[in-house]
């Protein structure tokens, strides 16, 4: 089977950090021997895409750059060495586009920690275009009957929070606090945690987010815009503090707070990446409470398969709104104002 592939396509591209984002005709990339070419139908917009555009992190982006790393679509071409995908299969673009597969980290299945990791929408043009390339080894497998718009947010947000919850290593019945619970990662974290049998306390701002977070499975919602003493409120609601915290807010203060309200022997998982942030934990408290603070970075191929399986079985579903690819700048604006419930998903045909 061969599918006709155009020479040019629509994509969102920027030439400098914080520079104008152009929605325009750009060339369709050609897959290398190890790559597949995916006709991206839908792409989620992750806060990481906004960090990349702003140049928030001590890691250079490729310029010019086509962002995006939650792309779901159809395989339309493949390089000569690709054996695990056929033309017509559904496939997903993840943050980890490819890695060396030879270093000590890749060897133990920690491919995201590979020093030579190639990152979609960061060092490799991503899913904010109609056709994107991905290393076939790392591209996500998507089942044939999946809803491509609904599954897109699973490819980064879902995988990341699922892996973060595994990193927290909690038992069913224990409390987990999700800080940033109403956003893209947070709304999925609440659902994965609930599906794993955990008791969830969500923290975010505003009544709409509170309502959403409770609908998704949280027993308690703490509104950071209204609550004066968040540490006290969280500890009271969880009878002494949550056993684990998943930090997906884009707030340095919220991250440090979580080191305060976590229960003794608890685990604080760092996921959100506010620009220049430092995690402050009072050493005395951390020692006496024997708190663990752990970083968690997306997930590997197995985490991806497991996170997708929760979606396929109907256990998690990111609340999302579909808009055209050309509307990316508006989505970034809403995101920077903290106004997005769940995710915005871009339809690449508009
Ligand atoms: O592998 C990783 N570690 C990884 C993977 C994917 C994304 C890390 N991230 C990072 C992103 O780069 C970003 O820094 O996770 C962060 C969250 O991504 P997102 O979920 O895509 O962002 P969002 O949809 O904007 O949600 C953030 C939520 O945080 C809330 C906001 O209201 C929003 O709902 N929030 C903020 I900003 N300040 C808060 C506070 N003080 C807060 N919630 C609670 N307390
Ligand atoms: Zn992401
Ligand atoms: Zn490697």
PDB file of N, CA and C in Angstrom, residues 44 100 130 153 254:
ATOM      1  N   UNK A  44      -2.156  17.384  20.850  1.00  0.00           N
ATOM      2  CA  UNK A  44      -2.395  18.105  22.096  1.00  0.00           C
ATOM      3  C   UNK A  44      -1.380  19.234  22.225  1.00  0.00           C
ATOM      4  N   UNK A 100      19.792   6.976  21.807  1.00  0.00           N
ATOM      5  CA  UNK A 100      20.922   6.245  21.202  1.00  0.00           C
ATOM      6  C   UNK A 100      20.757   4.734  21.294  1.00  0.00           C
ATOM      7  N   UNK A 130       1.247  18.861   9.631  1.00  0.00           N
ATOM      8  CA  UNK A 130       0.409  17.752   9.151  1.00  0.00           C
ATOM      9  C   UNK A 130       1.180  16.450   8.946  1.00  0.00           C
ATOM     10  N   UNK A 153      -3.654  13.565  24.058  1.00  0.00           N
ATOM     11  CA  UNK A 153      -3.070  14.003  25.343  1.00  0.00           C
ATOM     12  C   UNK A 153      -2.438  12.877  26.167  1.00  0.00           C
ATOM     13  N   UNK A 254       4.362  26.429  44.832  1.00  0.00           N
ATOM     14  CA  UNK A 254       3.540  25.232  45.083  1.00  0.00           C
ATOM     15  C   UNK A 254       4.429  24.006  45.292  1.00  0.00           C
TER      16      UNK A 254
END
